[in-house]
Short mmCIF file of C-alpha atoms in Angstrom, two decimals:
data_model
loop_
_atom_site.label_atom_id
_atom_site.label_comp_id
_atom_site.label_asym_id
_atom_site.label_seq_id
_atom_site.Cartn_x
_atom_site.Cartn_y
_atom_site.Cartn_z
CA UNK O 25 46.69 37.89 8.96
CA UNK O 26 45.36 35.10 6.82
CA UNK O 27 48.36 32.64 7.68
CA UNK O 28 47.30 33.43 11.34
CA UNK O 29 43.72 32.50 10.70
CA UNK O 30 44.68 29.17 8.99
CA UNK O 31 47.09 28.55 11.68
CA UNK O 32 43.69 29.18 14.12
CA UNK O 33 41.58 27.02 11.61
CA UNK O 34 43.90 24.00 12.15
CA UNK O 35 44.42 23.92 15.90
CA UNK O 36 40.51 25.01 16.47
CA UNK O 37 38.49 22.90 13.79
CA UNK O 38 35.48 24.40 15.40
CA UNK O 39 36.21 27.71 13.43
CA UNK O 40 35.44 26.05 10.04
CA UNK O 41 31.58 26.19 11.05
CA UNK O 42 30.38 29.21 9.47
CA UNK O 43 27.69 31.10 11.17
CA UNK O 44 24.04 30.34 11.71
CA UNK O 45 23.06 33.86 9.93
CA UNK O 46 25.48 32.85 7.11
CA UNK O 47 24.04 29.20 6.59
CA UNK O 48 20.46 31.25 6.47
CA UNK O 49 21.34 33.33 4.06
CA UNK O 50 21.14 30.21 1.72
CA UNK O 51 18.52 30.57 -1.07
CA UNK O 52 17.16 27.18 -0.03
CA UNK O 53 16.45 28.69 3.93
CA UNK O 54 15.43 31.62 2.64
CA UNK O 55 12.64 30.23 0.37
CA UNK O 56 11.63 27.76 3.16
CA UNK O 57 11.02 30.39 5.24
CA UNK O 58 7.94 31.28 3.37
CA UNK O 59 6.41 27.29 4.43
CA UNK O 60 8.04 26.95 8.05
CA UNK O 61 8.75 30.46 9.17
CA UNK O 62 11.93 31.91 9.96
CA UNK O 63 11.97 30.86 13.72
CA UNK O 64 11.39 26.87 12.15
CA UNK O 65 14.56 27.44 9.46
CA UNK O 66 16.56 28.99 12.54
CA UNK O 67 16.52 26.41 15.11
CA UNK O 68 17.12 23.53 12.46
CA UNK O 69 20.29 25.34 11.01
CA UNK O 70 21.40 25.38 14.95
CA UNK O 71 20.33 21.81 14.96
CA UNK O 72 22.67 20.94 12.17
CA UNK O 73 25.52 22.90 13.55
CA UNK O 74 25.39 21.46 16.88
CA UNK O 75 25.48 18.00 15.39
CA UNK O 76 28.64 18.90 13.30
CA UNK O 77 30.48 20.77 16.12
CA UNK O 78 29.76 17.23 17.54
CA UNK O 79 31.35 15.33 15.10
CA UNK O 80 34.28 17.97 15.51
CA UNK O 81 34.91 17.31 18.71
CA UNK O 82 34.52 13.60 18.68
CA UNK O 83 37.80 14.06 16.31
CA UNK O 84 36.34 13.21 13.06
CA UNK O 85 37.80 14.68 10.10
CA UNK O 86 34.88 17.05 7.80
CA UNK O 87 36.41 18.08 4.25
CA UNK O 88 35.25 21.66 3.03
CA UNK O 89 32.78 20.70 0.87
CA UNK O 90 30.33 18.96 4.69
CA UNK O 91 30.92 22.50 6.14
CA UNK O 92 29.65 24.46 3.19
CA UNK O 93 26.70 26.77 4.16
CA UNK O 94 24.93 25.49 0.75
CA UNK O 95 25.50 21.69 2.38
CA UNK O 96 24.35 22.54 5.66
CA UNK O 97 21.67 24.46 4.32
CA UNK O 98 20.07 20.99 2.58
CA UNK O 99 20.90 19.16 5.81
CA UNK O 100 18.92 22.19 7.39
CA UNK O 101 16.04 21.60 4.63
CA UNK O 102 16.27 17.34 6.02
CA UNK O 103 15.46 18.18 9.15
CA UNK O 104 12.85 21.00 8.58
CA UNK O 105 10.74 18.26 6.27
CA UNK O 106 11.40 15.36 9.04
CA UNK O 107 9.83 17.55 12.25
CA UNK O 108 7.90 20.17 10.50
CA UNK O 109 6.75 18.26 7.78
CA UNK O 110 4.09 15.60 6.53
CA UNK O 111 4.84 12.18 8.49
CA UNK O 112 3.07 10.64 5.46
CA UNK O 113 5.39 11.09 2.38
CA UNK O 114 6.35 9.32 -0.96
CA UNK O 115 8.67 6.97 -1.27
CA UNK O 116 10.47 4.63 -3.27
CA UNK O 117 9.10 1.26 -2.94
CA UNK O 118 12.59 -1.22 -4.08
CA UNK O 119 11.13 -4.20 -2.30
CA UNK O 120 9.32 -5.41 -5.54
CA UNK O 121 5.90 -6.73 -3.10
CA UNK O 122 3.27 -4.80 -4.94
CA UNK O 123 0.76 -4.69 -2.35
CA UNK O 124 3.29 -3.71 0.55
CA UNK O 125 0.69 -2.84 3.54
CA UNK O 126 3.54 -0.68 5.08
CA UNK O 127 3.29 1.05 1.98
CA UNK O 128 -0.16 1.95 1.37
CA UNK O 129 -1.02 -1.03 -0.60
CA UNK O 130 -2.65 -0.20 -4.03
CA UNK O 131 -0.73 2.77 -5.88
CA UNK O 132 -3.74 4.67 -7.74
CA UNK O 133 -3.73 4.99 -11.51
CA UNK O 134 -2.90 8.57 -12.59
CA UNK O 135 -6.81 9.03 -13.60
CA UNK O 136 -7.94 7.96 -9.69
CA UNK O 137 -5.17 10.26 -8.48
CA UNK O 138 -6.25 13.64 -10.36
CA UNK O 139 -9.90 12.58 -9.65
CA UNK O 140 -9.37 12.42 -5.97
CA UNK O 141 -7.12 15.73 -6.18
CA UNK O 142 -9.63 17.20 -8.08
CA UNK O 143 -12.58 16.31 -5.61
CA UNK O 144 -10.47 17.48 -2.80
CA UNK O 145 -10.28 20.79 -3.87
CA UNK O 146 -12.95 22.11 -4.70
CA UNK O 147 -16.69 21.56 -3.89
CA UNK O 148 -18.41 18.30 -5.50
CA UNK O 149 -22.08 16.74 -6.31
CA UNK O 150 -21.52 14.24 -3.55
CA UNK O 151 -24.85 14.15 -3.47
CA UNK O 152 -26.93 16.29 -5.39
CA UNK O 153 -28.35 15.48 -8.36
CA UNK O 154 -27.26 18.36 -10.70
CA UNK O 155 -29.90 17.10 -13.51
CA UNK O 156 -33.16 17.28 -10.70
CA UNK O 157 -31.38 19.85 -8.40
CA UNK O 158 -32.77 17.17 -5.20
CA UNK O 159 -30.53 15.65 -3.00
CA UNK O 160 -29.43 12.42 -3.88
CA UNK O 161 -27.11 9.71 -2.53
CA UNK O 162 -23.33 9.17 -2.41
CA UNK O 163 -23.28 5.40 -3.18
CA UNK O 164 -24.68 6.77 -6.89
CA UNK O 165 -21.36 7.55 -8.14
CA UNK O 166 -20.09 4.14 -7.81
CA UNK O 167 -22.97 1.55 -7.26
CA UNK O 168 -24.20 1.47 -11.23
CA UNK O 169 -20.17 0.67 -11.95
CA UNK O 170 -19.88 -2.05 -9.62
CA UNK O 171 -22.80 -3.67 -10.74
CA UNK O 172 -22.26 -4.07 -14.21
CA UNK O 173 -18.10 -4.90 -13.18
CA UNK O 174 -19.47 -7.59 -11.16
CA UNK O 175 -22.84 -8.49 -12.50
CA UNK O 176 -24.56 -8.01 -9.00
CA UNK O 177 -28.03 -6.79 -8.59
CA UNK O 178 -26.87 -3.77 -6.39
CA UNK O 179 -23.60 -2.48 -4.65
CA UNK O 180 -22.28 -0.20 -2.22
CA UNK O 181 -19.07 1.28 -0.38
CA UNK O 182 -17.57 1.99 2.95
CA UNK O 183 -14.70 2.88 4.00
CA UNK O 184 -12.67 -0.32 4.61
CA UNK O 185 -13.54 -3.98 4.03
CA UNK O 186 -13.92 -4.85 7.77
CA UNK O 187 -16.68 -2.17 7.91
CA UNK O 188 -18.24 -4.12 5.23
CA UNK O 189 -17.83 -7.47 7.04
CA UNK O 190 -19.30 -6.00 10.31
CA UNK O 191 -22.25 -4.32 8.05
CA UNK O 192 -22.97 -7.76 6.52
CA UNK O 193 -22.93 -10.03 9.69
CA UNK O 194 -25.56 -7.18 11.28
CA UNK O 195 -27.99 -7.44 8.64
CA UNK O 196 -27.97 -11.45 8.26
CA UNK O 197 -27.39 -12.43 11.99
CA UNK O 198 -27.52 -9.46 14.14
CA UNK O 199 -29.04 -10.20 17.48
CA UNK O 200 -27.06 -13.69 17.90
CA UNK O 201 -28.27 -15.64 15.18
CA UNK O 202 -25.76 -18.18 14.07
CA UNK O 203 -23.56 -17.75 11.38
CA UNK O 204 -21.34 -20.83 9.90
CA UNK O 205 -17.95 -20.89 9.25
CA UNK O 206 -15.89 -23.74 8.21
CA UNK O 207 -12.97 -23.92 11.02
CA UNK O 208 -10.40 -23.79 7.94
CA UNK O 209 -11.41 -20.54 6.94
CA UNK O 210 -11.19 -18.60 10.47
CA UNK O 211 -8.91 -16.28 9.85
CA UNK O 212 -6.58 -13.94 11.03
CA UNK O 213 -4.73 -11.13 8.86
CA UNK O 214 -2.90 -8.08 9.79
CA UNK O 215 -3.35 -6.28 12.01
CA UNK O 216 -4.86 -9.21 14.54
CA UNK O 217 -8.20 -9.00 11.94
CA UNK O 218 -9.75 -11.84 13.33
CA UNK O 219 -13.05 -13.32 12.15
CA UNK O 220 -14.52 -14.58 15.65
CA UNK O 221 -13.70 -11.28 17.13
CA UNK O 222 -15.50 -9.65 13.87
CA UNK O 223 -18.46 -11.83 14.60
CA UNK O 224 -18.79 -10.80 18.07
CA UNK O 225 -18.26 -7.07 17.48
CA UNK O 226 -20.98 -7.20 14.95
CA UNK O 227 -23.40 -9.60 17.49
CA UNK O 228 -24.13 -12.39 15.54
CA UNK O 229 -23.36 -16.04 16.81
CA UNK O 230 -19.87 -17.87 15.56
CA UNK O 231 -20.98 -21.50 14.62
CA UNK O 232 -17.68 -23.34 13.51
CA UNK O 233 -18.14 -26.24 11.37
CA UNK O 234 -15.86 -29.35 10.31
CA UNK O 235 -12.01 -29.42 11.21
CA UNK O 236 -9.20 -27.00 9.37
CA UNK O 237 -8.42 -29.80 6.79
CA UNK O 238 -11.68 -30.92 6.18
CA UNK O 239 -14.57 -29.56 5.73
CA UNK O 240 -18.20 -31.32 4.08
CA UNK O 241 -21.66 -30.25 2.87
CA UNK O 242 -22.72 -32.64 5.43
CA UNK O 243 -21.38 -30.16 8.55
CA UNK O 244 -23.06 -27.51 7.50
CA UNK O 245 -26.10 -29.81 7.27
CA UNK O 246 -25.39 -31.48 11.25
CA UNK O 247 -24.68 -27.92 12.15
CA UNK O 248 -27.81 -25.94 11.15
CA UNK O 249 -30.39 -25.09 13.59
CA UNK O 250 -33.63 -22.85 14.49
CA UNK O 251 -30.97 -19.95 15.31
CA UNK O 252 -28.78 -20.48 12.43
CA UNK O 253 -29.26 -17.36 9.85
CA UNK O 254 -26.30 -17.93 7.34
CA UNK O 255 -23.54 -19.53 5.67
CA UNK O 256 -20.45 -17.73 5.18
CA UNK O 257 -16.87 -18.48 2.92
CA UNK O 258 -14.09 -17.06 3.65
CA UNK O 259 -11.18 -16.52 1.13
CA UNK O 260 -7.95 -17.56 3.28
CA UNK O 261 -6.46 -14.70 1.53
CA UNK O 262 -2.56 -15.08 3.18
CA UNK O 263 -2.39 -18.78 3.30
CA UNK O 264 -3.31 -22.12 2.02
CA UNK O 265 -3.87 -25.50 3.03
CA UNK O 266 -2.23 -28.22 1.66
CA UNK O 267 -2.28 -32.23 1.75
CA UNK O 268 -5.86 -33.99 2.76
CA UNK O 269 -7.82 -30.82 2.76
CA UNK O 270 -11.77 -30.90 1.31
CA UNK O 271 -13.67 -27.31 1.40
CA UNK O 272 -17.25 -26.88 -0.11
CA UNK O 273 -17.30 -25.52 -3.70
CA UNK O 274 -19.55 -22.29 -3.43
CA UNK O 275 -22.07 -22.72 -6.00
CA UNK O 276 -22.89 -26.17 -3.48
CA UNK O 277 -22.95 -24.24 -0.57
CA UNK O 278 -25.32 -21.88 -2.14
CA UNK O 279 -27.41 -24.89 -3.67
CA UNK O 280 -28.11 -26.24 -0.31
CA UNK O 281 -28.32 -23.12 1.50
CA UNK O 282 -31.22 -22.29 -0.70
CA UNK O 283 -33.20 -25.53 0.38
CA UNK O 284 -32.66 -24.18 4.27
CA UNK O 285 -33.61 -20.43 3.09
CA UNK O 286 -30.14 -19.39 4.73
CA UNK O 287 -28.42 -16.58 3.34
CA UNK O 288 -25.11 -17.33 2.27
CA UNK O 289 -22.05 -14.91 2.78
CA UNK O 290 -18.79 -14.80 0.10
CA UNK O 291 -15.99 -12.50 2.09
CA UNK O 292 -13.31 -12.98 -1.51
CA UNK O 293 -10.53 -10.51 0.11
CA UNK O 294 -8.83 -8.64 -1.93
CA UNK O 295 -11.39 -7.99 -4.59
CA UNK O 296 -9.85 -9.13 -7.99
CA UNK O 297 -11.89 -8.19 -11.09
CA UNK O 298 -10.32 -9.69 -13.88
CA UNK O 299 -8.68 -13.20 -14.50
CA UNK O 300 -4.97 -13.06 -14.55
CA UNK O 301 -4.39 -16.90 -14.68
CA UNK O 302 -2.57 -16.23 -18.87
CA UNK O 303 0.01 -14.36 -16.39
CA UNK O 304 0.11 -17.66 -14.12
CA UNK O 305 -1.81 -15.69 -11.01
CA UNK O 306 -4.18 -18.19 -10.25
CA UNK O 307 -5.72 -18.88 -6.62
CA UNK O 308 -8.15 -15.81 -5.96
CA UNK O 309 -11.69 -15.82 -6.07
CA UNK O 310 -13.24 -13.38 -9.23
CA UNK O 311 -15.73 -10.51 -8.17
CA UNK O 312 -17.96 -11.95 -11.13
CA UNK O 313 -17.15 -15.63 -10.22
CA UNK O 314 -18.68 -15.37 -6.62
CA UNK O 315 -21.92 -13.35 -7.95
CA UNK O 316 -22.48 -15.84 -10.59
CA UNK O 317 -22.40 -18.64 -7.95
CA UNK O 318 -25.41 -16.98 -6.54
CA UNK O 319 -24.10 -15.27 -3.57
CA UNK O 320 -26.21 -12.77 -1.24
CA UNK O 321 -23.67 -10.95 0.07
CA UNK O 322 -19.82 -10.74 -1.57
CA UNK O 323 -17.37 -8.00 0.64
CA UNK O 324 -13.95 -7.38 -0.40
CA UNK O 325 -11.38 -4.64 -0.09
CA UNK O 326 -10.50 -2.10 -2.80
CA UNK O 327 -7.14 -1.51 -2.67
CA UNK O 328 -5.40 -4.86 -3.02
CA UNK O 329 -6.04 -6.69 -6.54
CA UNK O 330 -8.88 -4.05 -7.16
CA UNK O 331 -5.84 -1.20 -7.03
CA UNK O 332 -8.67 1.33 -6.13
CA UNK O 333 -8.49 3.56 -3.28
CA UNK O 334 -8.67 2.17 0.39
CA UNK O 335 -12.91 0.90 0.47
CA UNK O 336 -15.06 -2.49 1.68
CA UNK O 337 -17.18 -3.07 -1.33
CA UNK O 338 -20.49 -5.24 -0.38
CA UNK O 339 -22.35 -6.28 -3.66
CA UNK O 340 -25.31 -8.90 -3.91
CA UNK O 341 -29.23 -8.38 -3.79
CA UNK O 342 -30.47 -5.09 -3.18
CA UNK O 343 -33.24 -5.95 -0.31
CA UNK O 344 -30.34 -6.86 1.93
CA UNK O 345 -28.04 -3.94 0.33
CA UNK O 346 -30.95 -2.06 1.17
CA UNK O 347 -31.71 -3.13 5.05
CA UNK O 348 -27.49 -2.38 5.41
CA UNK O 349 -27.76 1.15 4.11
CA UNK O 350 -30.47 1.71 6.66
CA UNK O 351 -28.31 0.53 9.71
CA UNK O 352 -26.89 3.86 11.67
CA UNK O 353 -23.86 2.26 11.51
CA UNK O 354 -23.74 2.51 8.01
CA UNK O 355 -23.01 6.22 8.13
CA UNK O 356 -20.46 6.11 10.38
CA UNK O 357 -17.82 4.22 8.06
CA UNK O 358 -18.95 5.84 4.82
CA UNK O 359 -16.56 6.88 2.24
CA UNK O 360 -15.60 10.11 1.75
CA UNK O 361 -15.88 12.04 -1.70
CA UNK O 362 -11.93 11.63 -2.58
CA UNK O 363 -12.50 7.62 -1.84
CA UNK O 364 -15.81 7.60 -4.36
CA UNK O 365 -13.82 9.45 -6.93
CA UNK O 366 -10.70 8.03 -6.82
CA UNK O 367 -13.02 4.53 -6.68
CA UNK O 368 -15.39 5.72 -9.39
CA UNK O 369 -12.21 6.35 -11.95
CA UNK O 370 -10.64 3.26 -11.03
CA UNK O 371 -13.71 1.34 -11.86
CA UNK O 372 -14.18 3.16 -15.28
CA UNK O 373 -10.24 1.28 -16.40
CA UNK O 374 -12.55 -1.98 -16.00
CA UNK O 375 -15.35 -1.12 -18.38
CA UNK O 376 -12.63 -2.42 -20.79
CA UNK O 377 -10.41 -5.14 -19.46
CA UNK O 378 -7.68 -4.67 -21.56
CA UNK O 379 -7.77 -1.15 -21.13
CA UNK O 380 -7.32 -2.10 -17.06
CA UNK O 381 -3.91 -4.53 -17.19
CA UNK O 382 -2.71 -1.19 -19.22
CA UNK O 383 -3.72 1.78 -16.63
CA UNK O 384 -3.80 -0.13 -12.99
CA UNK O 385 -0.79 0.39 -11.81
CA UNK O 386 -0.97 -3.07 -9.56
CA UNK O 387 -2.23 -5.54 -12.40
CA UNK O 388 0.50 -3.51 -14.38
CA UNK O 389 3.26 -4.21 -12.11
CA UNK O 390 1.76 -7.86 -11.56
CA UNK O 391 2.34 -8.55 -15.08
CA UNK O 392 5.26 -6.84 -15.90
CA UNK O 393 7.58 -9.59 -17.25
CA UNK O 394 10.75 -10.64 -15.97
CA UNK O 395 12.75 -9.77 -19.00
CA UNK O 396 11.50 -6.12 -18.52
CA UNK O 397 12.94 -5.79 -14.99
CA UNK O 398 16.32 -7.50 -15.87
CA UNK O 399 17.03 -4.80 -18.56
CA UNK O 400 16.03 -1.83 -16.45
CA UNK O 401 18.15 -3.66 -13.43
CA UNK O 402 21.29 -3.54 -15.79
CA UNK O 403 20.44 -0.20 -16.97
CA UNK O 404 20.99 1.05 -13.42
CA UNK O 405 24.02 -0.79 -13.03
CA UNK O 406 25.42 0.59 -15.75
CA UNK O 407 24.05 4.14 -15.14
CA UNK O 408 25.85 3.27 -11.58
CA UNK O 409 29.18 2.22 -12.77
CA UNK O 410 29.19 5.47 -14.94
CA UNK O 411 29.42 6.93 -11.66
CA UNK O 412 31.88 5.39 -10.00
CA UNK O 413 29.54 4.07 -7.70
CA UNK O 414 31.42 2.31 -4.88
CA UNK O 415 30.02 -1.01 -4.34
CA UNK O 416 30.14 -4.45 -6.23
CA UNK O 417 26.77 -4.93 -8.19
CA UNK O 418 25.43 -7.46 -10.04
CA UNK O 419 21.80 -8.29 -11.44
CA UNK O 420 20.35 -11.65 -9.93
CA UNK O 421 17.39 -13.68 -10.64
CA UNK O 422 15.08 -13.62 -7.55
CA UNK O 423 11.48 -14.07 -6.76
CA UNK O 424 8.73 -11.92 -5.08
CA UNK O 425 5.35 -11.79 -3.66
CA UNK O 426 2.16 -9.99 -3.96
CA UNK O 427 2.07 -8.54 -0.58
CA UNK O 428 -0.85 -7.58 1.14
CA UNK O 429 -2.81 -10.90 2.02
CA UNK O 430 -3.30 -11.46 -2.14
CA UNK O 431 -1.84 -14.36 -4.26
CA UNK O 432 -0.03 -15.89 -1.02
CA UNK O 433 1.43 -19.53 -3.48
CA UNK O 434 2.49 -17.15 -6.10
CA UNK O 435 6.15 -16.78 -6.52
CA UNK O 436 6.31 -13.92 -9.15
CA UNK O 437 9.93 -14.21 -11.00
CA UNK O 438 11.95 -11.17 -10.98
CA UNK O 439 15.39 -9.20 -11.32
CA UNK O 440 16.87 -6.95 -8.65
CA UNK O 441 20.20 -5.34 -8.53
CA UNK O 442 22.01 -6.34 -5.92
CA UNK O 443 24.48 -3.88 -3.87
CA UNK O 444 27.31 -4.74 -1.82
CA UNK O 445 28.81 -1.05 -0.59
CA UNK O 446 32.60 -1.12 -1.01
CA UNK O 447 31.81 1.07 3.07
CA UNK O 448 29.26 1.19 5.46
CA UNK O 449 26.96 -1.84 6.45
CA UNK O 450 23.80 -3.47 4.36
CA UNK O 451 21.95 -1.87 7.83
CA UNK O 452 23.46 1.74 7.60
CA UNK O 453 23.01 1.83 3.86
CA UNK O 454 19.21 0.97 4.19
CA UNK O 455 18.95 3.36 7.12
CA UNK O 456 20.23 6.25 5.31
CA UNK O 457 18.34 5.46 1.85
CA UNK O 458 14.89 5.72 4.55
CA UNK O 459 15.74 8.97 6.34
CA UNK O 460 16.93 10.81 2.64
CA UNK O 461 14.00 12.49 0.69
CA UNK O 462 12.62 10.79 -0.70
CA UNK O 463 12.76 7.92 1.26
CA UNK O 464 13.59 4.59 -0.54
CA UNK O 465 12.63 0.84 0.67
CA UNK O 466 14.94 -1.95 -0.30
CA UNK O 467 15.04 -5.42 0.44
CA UNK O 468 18.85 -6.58 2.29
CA UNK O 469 20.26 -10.40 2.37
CA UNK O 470 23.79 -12.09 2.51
CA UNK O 471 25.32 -8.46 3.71
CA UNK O 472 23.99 -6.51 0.00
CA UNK O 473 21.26 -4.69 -0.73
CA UNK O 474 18.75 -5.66 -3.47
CA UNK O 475 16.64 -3.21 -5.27
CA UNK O 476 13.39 -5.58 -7.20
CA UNK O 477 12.55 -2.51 -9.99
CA UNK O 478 8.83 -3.91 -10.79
CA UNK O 479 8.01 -1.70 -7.96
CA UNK O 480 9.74 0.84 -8.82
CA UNK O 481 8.23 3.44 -11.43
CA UNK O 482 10.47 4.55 -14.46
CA UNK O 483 10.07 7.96 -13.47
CA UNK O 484 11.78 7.30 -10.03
CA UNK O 485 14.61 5.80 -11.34
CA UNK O 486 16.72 8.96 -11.70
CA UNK O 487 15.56 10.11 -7.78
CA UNK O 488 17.12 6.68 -7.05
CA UNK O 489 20.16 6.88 -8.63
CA UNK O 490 20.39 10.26 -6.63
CA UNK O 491 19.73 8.73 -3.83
CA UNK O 492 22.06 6.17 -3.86
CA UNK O 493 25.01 8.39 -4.58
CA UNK O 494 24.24 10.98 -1.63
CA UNK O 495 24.29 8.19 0.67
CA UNK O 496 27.36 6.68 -0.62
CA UNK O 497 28.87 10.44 -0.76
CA UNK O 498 28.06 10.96 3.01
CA UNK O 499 29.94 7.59 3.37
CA UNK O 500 32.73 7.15 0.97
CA UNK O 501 33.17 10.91 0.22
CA UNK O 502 32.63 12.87 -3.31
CA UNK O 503 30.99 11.34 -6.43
CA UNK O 504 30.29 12.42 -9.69
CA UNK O 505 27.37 14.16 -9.99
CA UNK O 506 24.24 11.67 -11.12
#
């Protein structure tokens, strides 16, 4: 009887697929039946048979251990999390850009984490005063932090720095008075952000001054008028000019706009609040910096150099703070209470600076030194040869960027491992490492795959190695176990 079924087995391959009520008797299905119901577990355990009665037929050849309930159970488990799951997930960020937009930007510190978790879950004085027992307002959890962080006179928060800009441009110019902008500094950033359509949405009047290379006191000066309400700068965030190029230093802009009672307008981008030039990251304006010039109005986003929580920031003097908090517009982009506590603890790392490089996990990574990621890269080789990994690896010297419209001259020098898989293409490799769980993000050139590690937290660096092997097991067969 048994030589008659392996006879069977051999001429019908299809028999090796065991049934759907044996894959769900897995202890995996069965405990995932408590999150996506039984009906959920059932129809992606048909979902995974189908596709390997597929492969079957095609003619490919499955060993024993592909058709094992407990391996078609975690393939079951894959496509459970992909369709029934969170779209929005962790992952592994191996491109070494520490302000990867794709990727969320600004990882929170572990403080701004559990502070947002913690407001999330449970009820909150967002804005009661527990001390009086009257209603209060939101902006008091942060504005008190962002005033002495940037020496301003008064502060507040929306949710995202366009918000901010739009806010701004009402309260100075709403109602089409003129606002001037150097034509150097009209910008456009992801997302087709541009600053004339900005100025539009929020109604005041675009007045473009100078040329893009050059740009004088004296055109702000030929380009003032009755209707003309403001000056604005505009950090070119994610590019430079170069060669014959003049701009107006700021503390000159605001000396003259003074002497025409304009108001004058400091957009800095991406919100850096401590001077990292000792690390060579020189090039962005300082939250302090642009207050101390004598700025109105400064905006800037908090989750590039910041590494706070996604937030516009507008800081400057409180009667035009003030006449922004009154606009109805106001409260439709205000933060929620995760983004003021997540904000709130971020700004508490830069009470004490040093105590920020140490617990912001972006001026962290920024200054993590190059010597640091080439030991960890051939720690991972080696932890990879153990293995029997199948590829040819070797750690190069490369460079990296920022990300995220910040730092856009700086070249930041780094390590990554680089990967060529002994099967499979650079293309199916990085394919597979995105649709495993977690998901993990790698840079590919010349045909390999490089993996920068000063985005990569040490804690992820065993889920990596794991990763790595199941996709080179689903490729090249059976590896030791990581």
């Amino acid at each position: 009887m048994n030589e008659t079924h392996s006879v069977m087995n051999e001429t019908n391959p299809l028999r090796r697929l065991p049934a759907v009520s044996r894959v769900l008797e897995e202890a995996a299905l069965v405990e995932a039946r408590q999150s996506y119901g039984l009906a959920a577990v059932t129809a992606a355990v048909r979902q995974v048979l189908a596709e390997m009665r597929q492969r079957l037929q095609a003619g490919q050849t499955l060993d024993t251990e592909e058709l094992a309930p407990a391996h078609l159970a975690q393939q079951a488990l894959l496509h459970l999390r992909r369709q029934c799951g969170p779209s929005l997930r962790p992952v592994i960020n191996a491109t070494g850009i520490v302000l990867h937009t794709n990727l969320g930007r600004a990882p929170l510190s572990e403080a701004a984490a559990q502070a947002a978790y913690e407001a999330a879950r449970s009820y909150v004085n967002l804005e009661l005063d527990l001390h009086g027992g009257q209603r209060s307002h939101r902006q008091e959890h942060v504005r008190q932090a962002l005033c002495r962080l940037s020496g301003a006179e008064w502060a507040t928060v929306v949710n995202n720095c366009a918000a901010a800009t739009i806010l701004v441009l009402r309260a100075v110019a709403g109602g089409g008075k003129e606002v001037l902008v150097s034509r150097g500094q009209l910008i456009e950033i992801g997302g087709s952000f541009r600053i004339p359509e900005i100025m539009a949405v929020s109604g005041a009047t675009l007045r473009e001054v100078g040329t893009t290379n050059i740009t004088r006191l004296s055109d702000y000066e030929r380009a003032t008028g009755p209707q003309t309400a403001a000056a604005m700068r505009i950090h070119t965030s994610n590019y430079r000019l170069r060669g014959f190029t003049r701009t107006v230093a700021l503390e000159d802009l605001v000396s003259w706009a003074r002497r025409r009672q304009l108001a004058v307008i400091d957009d800095i981008g991406s919100g850096l609040a401590v001077d990292l030039s000792p690390w060579g990251l020189t090039g962005e304006p300082i939250l302090s910096s642009s207050i101390r010039a004598g700025a109105d109005l400064v905006v800037c986003s908090g989750d590039k150099l910041l590494g706070g929580p996604q937030a516009g920031l507008i800081l400057g003097r409180k009667e035009w703070l003030e006449r922004i908090e009154r606009d109805p517009f106001f409260r439709a982009v205000r933060p929620d209470k995760m983004t003021l506590a997540a904000l709130t603890a971020t700004l508490q790392h830069y009470e004490d600076p040093a105590l920020a490089l140490n617990h912001v996990p972006v001026l962290r990574l920024l200054t993590t030194p190059a010597e640091q990621l080439q030991a960890r890269c051939q720690s991972l080789l080696e932890r990879l040869q153990s293995r029997s990994f199948p590829a040819a690896m070797q750690v190069l010297a490369q460079t990296a960027y920022a990300g995220g419209g910040s730092l856009p001259e700086i070249a930041l020098p780094t390590y990554v491992l680089q990967i060529r898989p002994h099967q499979g293409s650079e293309e199916e490799w990085a394919y597979r490492l995105r649709m495993g769980e977690p998901p993990v993000i790698a840079r590919r050139a010349q045909g390999c795959l490089w993996l920068d590690l000063r985005t990569v937290f040490p804690y992820q660096e065993d889920m990596l190695i794991q990763r790595l092997c199941q996709v080179a097991q689903s490729l090249a067969g059976p590896l030791d176990s990581p």
